[in-house]
Short mmCIF file of C-alpha atoms and ligand atoms in Angstrom, two decimals:
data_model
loop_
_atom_site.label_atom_id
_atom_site.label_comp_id
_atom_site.label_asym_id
_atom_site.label_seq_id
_atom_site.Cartn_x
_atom_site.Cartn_y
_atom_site.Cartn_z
CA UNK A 7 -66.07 60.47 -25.91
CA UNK A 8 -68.25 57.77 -24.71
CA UNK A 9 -68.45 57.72 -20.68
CA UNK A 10 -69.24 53.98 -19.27
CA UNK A 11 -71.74 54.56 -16.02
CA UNK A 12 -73.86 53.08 -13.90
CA UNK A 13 -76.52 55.66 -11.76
CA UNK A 14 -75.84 53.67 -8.21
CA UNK A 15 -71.59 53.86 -8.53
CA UNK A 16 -70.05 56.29 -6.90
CA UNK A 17 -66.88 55.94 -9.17
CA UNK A 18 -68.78 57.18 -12.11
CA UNK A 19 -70.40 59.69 -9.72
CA UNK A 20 -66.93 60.74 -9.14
CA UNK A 21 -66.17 61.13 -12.92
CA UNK A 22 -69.93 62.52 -13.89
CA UNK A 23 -69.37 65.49 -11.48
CA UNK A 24 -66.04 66.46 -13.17
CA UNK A 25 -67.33 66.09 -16.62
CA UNK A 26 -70.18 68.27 -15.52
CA UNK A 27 -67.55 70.81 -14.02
CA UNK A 28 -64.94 71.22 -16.82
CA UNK A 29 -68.18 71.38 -19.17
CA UNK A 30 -66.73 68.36 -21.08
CA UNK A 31 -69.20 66.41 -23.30
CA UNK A 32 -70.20 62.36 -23.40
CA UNK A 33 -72.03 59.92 -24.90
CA UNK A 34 -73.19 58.02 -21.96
CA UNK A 35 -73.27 54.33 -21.77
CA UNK A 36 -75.16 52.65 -19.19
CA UNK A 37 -73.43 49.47 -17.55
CA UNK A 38 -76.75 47.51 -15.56
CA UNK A 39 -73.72 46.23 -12.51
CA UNK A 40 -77.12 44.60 -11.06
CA UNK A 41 -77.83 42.47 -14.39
CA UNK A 42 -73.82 41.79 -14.29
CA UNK A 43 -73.53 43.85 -17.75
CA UNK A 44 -69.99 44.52 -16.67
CA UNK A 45 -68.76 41.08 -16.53
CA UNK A 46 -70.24 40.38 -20.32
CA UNK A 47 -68.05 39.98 -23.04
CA UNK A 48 -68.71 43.58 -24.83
CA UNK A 49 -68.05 45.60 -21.56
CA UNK A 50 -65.10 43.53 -20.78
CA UNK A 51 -63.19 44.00 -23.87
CA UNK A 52 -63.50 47.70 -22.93
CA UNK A 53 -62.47 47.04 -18.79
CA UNK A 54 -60.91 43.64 -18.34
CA UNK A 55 -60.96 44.47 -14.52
CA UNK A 56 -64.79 44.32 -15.12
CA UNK A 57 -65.60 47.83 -13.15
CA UNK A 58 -66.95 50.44 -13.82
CA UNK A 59 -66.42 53.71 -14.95
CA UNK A 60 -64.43 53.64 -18.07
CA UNK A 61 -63.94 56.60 -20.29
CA UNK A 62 -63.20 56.01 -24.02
CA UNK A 63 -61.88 58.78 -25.97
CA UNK A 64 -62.77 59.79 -29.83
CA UNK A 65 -59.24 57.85 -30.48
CA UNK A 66 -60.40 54.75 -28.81
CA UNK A 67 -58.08 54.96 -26.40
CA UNK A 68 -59.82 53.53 -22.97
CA UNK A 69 -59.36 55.29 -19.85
CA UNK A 70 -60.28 53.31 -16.72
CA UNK A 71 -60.18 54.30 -12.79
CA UNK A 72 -61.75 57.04 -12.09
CA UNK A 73 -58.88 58.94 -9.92
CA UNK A 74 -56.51 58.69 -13.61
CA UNK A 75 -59.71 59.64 -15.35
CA UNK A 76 -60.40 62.78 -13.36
CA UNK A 77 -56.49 63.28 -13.71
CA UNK A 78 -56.61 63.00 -17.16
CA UNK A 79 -59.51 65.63 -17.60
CA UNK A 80 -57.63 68.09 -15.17
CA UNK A 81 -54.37 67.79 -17.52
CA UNK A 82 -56.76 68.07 -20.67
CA UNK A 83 -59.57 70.91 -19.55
CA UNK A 84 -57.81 72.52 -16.78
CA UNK A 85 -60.60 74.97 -16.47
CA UNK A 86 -61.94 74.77 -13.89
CA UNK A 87 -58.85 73.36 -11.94
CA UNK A 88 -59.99 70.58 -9.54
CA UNK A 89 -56.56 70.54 -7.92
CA UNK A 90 -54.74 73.50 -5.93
CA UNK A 91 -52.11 75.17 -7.81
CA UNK A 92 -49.38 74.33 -5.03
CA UNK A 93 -47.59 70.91 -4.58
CA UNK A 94 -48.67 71.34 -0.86
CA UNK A 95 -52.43 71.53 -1.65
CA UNK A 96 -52.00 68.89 -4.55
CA UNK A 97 -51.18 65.99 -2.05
CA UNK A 98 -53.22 67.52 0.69
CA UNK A 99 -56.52 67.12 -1.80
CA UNK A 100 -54.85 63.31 -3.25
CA UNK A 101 -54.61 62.04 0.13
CA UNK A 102 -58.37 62.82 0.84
CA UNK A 103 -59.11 61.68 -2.15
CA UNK A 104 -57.41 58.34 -1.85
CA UNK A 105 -58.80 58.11 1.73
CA UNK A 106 -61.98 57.57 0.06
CA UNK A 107 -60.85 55.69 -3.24
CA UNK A 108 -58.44 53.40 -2.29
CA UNK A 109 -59.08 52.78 1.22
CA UNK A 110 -63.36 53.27 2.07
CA UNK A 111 -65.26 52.43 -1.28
CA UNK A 112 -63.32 49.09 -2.41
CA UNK A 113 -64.53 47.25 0.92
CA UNK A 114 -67.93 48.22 -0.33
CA UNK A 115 -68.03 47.26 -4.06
CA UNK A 116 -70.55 44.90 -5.31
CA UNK A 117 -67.70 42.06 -5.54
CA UNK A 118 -66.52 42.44 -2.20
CA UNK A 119 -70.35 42.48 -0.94
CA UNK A 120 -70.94 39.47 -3.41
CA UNK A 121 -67.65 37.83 -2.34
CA UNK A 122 -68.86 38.23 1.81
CA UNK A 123 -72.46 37.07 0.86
CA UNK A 124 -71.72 33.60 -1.62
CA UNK A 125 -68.03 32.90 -0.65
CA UNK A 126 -68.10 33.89 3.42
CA UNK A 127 -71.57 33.16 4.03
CA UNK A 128 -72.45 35.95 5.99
CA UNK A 129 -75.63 36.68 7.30
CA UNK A 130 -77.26 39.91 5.93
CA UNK A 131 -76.64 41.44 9.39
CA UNK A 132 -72.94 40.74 9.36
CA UNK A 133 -72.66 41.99 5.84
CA UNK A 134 -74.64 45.37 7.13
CA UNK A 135 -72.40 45.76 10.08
CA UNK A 136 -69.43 45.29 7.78
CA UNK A 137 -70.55 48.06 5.19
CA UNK A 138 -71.38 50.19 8.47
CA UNK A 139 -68.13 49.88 10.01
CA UNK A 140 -65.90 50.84 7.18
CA UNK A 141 -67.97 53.21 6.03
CA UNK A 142 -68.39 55.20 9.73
CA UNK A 143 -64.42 54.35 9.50
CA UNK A 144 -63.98 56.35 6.70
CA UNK A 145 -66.05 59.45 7.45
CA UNK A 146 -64.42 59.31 11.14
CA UNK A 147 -60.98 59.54 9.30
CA UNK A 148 -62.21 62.24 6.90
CA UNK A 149 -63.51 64.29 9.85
CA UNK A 150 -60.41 64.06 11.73
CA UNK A 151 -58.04 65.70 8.59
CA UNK A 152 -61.03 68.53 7.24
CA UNK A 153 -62.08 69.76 11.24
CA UNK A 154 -59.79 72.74 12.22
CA UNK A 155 -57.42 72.31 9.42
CA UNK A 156 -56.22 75.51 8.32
CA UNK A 157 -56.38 74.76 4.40
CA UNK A 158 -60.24 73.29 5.10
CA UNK A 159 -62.67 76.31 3.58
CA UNK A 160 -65.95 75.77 1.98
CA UNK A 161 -64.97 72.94 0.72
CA UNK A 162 -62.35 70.49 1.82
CA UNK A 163 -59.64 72.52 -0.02
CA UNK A 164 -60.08 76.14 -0.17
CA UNK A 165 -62.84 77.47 -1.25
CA UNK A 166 -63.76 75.66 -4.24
CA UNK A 167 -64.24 72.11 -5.07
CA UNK A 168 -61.53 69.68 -5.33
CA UNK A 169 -60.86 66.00 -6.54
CA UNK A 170 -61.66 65.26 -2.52
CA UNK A 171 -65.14 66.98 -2.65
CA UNK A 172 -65.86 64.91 -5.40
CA UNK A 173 -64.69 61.84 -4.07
CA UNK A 174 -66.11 62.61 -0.42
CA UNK A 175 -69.51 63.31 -1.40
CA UNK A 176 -69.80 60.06 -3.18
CA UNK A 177 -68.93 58.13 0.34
CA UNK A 178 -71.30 60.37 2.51
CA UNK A 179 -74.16 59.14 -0.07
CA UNK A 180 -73.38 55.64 0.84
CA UNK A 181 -74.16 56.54 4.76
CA UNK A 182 -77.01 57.72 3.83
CA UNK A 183 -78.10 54.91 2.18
CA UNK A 184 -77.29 53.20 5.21
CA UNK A 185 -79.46 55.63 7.61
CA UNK A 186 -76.29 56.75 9.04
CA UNK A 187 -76.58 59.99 10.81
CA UNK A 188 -73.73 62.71 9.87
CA UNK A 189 -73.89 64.49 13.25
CA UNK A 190 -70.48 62.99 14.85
CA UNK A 191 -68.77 64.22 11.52
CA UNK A 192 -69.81 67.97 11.25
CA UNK A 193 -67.20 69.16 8.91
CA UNK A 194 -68.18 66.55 6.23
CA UNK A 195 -71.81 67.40 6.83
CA UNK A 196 -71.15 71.18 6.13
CA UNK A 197 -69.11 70.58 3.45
CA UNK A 198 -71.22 68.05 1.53
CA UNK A 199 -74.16 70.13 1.74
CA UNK A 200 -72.11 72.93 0.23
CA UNK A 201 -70.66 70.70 -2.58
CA UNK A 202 -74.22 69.24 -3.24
CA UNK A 203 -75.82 72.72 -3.72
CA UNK A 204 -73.46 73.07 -6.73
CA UNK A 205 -75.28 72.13 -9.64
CA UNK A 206 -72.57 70.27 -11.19
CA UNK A 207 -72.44 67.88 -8.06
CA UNK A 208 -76.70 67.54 -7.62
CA UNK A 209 -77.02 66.70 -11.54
CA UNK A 210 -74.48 63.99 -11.10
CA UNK A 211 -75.93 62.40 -7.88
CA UNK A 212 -76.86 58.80 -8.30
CA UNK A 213 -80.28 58.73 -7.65
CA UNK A 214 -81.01 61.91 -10.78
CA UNK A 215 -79.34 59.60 -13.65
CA UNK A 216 -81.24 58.82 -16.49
CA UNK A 217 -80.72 55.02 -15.15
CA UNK A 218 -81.79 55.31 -11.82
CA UNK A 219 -84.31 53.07 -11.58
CA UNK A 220 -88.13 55.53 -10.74
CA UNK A 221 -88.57 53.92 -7.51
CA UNK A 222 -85.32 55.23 -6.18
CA UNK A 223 -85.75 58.78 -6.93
CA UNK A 224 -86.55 61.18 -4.38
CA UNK A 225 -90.77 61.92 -4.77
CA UNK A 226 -91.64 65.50 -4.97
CA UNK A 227 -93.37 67.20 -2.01
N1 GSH B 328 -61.06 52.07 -7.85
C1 GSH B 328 -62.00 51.97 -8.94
C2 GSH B 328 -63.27 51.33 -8.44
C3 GSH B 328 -64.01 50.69 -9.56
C4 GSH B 328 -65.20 49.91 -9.02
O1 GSH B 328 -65.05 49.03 -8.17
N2 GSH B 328 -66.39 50.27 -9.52
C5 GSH B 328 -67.57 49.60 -9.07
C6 GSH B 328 -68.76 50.51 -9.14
S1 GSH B 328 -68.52 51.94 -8.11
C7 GSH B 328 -67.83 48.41 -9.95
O2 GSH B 328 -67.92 48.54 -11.15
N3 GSH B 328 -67.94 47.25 -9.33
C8 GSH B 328 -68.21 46.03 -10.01
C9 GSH B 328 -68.03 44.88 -9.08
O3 GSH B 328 -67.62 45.09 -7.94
O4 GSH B 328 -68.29 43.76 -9.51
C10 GSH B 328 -62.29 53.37 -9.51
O5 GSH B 328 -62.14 54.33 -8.76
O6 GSH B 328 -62.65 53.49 -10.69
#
């Protein structure tokens, strides 16, 4: 399989974390989003929509968004399972999921940022307060479903990771980026300090890829 990534999206952080999870193997492919190597000809005969990740299988059949793509891997290495095993907890673990996926990360893309900064015109400050605001948004709404709900454990589901641990540690490491302080949100704190202890999760980070440029990683002590 050949796995389309780029170290800074949190899609394919979503995706590396379950290939490193269910143990599955991939040639990786590294998609520069900030030379525009997804909009070129060769990447977009692979994702039309131009985003990343894509994951193309030893058939060549290309599999594209990374919610089907960690859908498909569940169906096809169901060890470990990264979904409960009742309906109940299956749309419990979806909906966080899609909290993050469908609803938080799209207003923060590069072409949404691109499309507020050339289009809209907005000053840098505007654009900041914009990424801010949906992003405290989204880890407000995540707080309120995970604190005190009887089916939140370790981690959001249970006690072992789920499609929403992957997908909610992806949009705490955008706060951070943004200096944003976790402290209002303390069951996403604990849990995304528990998720990024598991090896699968800290290997898959953005800022550990073998494309993550040397100034961005984090300097020894
Ligand atoms: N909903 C899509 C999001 C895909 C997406 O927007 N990926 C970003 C990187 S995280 C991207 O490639 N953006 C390119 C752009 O916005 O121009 C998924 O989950 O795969």
């Amino acid at each position: 399989m050949k796995f389309f990534s780029f170290w800074r999206s949190l899609a394919s952080f979503r995706v590396r974390i379950a290939l490193s999870l269910k143990n599955v193997p991939a040639e990786i492919v590294f998609v520069d989003l900030d030379a525009n190597a997804h909009r070129a000809d060769d990447y977009r005969r692979i994702n039309p929509q131009m985003a990343l990740p894509a994951l193309v299988e030893n058939d060549g059949t290309v599999l594209f968004q990374s919610l089907a793509i960690l859908e498909y891997l569940e169906e096809k290495h169901p060890e470990p399972p990264l979904l409960p095993a009742d309906p109940l907890g299956r749309a419990r673990v979806r909906a966080l999921a899609l909290m993050v996926a469908c609803e938080g990360h799209p207003l923060l893309v590069p072409r949404v940022r691109q499309y507020l900064d050339h289009e809209l015109n907005l000053r840098d400050t505007q654009q900041a307060a914009w990424r801010r605001h949906w992003t405290v948004e989204t880890l407000a709404a995540l707080e309120g479903h995970l604190a005190g709900h009887k089916a939140t454990g370790q981690f959001c589901h249970g006690d072992q990771p789920t499609f929403a641990d992957i997908c909610m540690v992806g949009h705490v490491s955008i706060a951070l980026t943004q200096q944003i302080k976790l402290s209002p949100w303390p069951t996403v704190r604990r849990i995304h300090e528990t998720a990024m202890a598991l090896p699968a999760f800290a290997k898959a980070h953005p800022l550990a890829q073998p494309d993550t440029p040397e100034a961005m990683r984090p300097k020894a002590t």
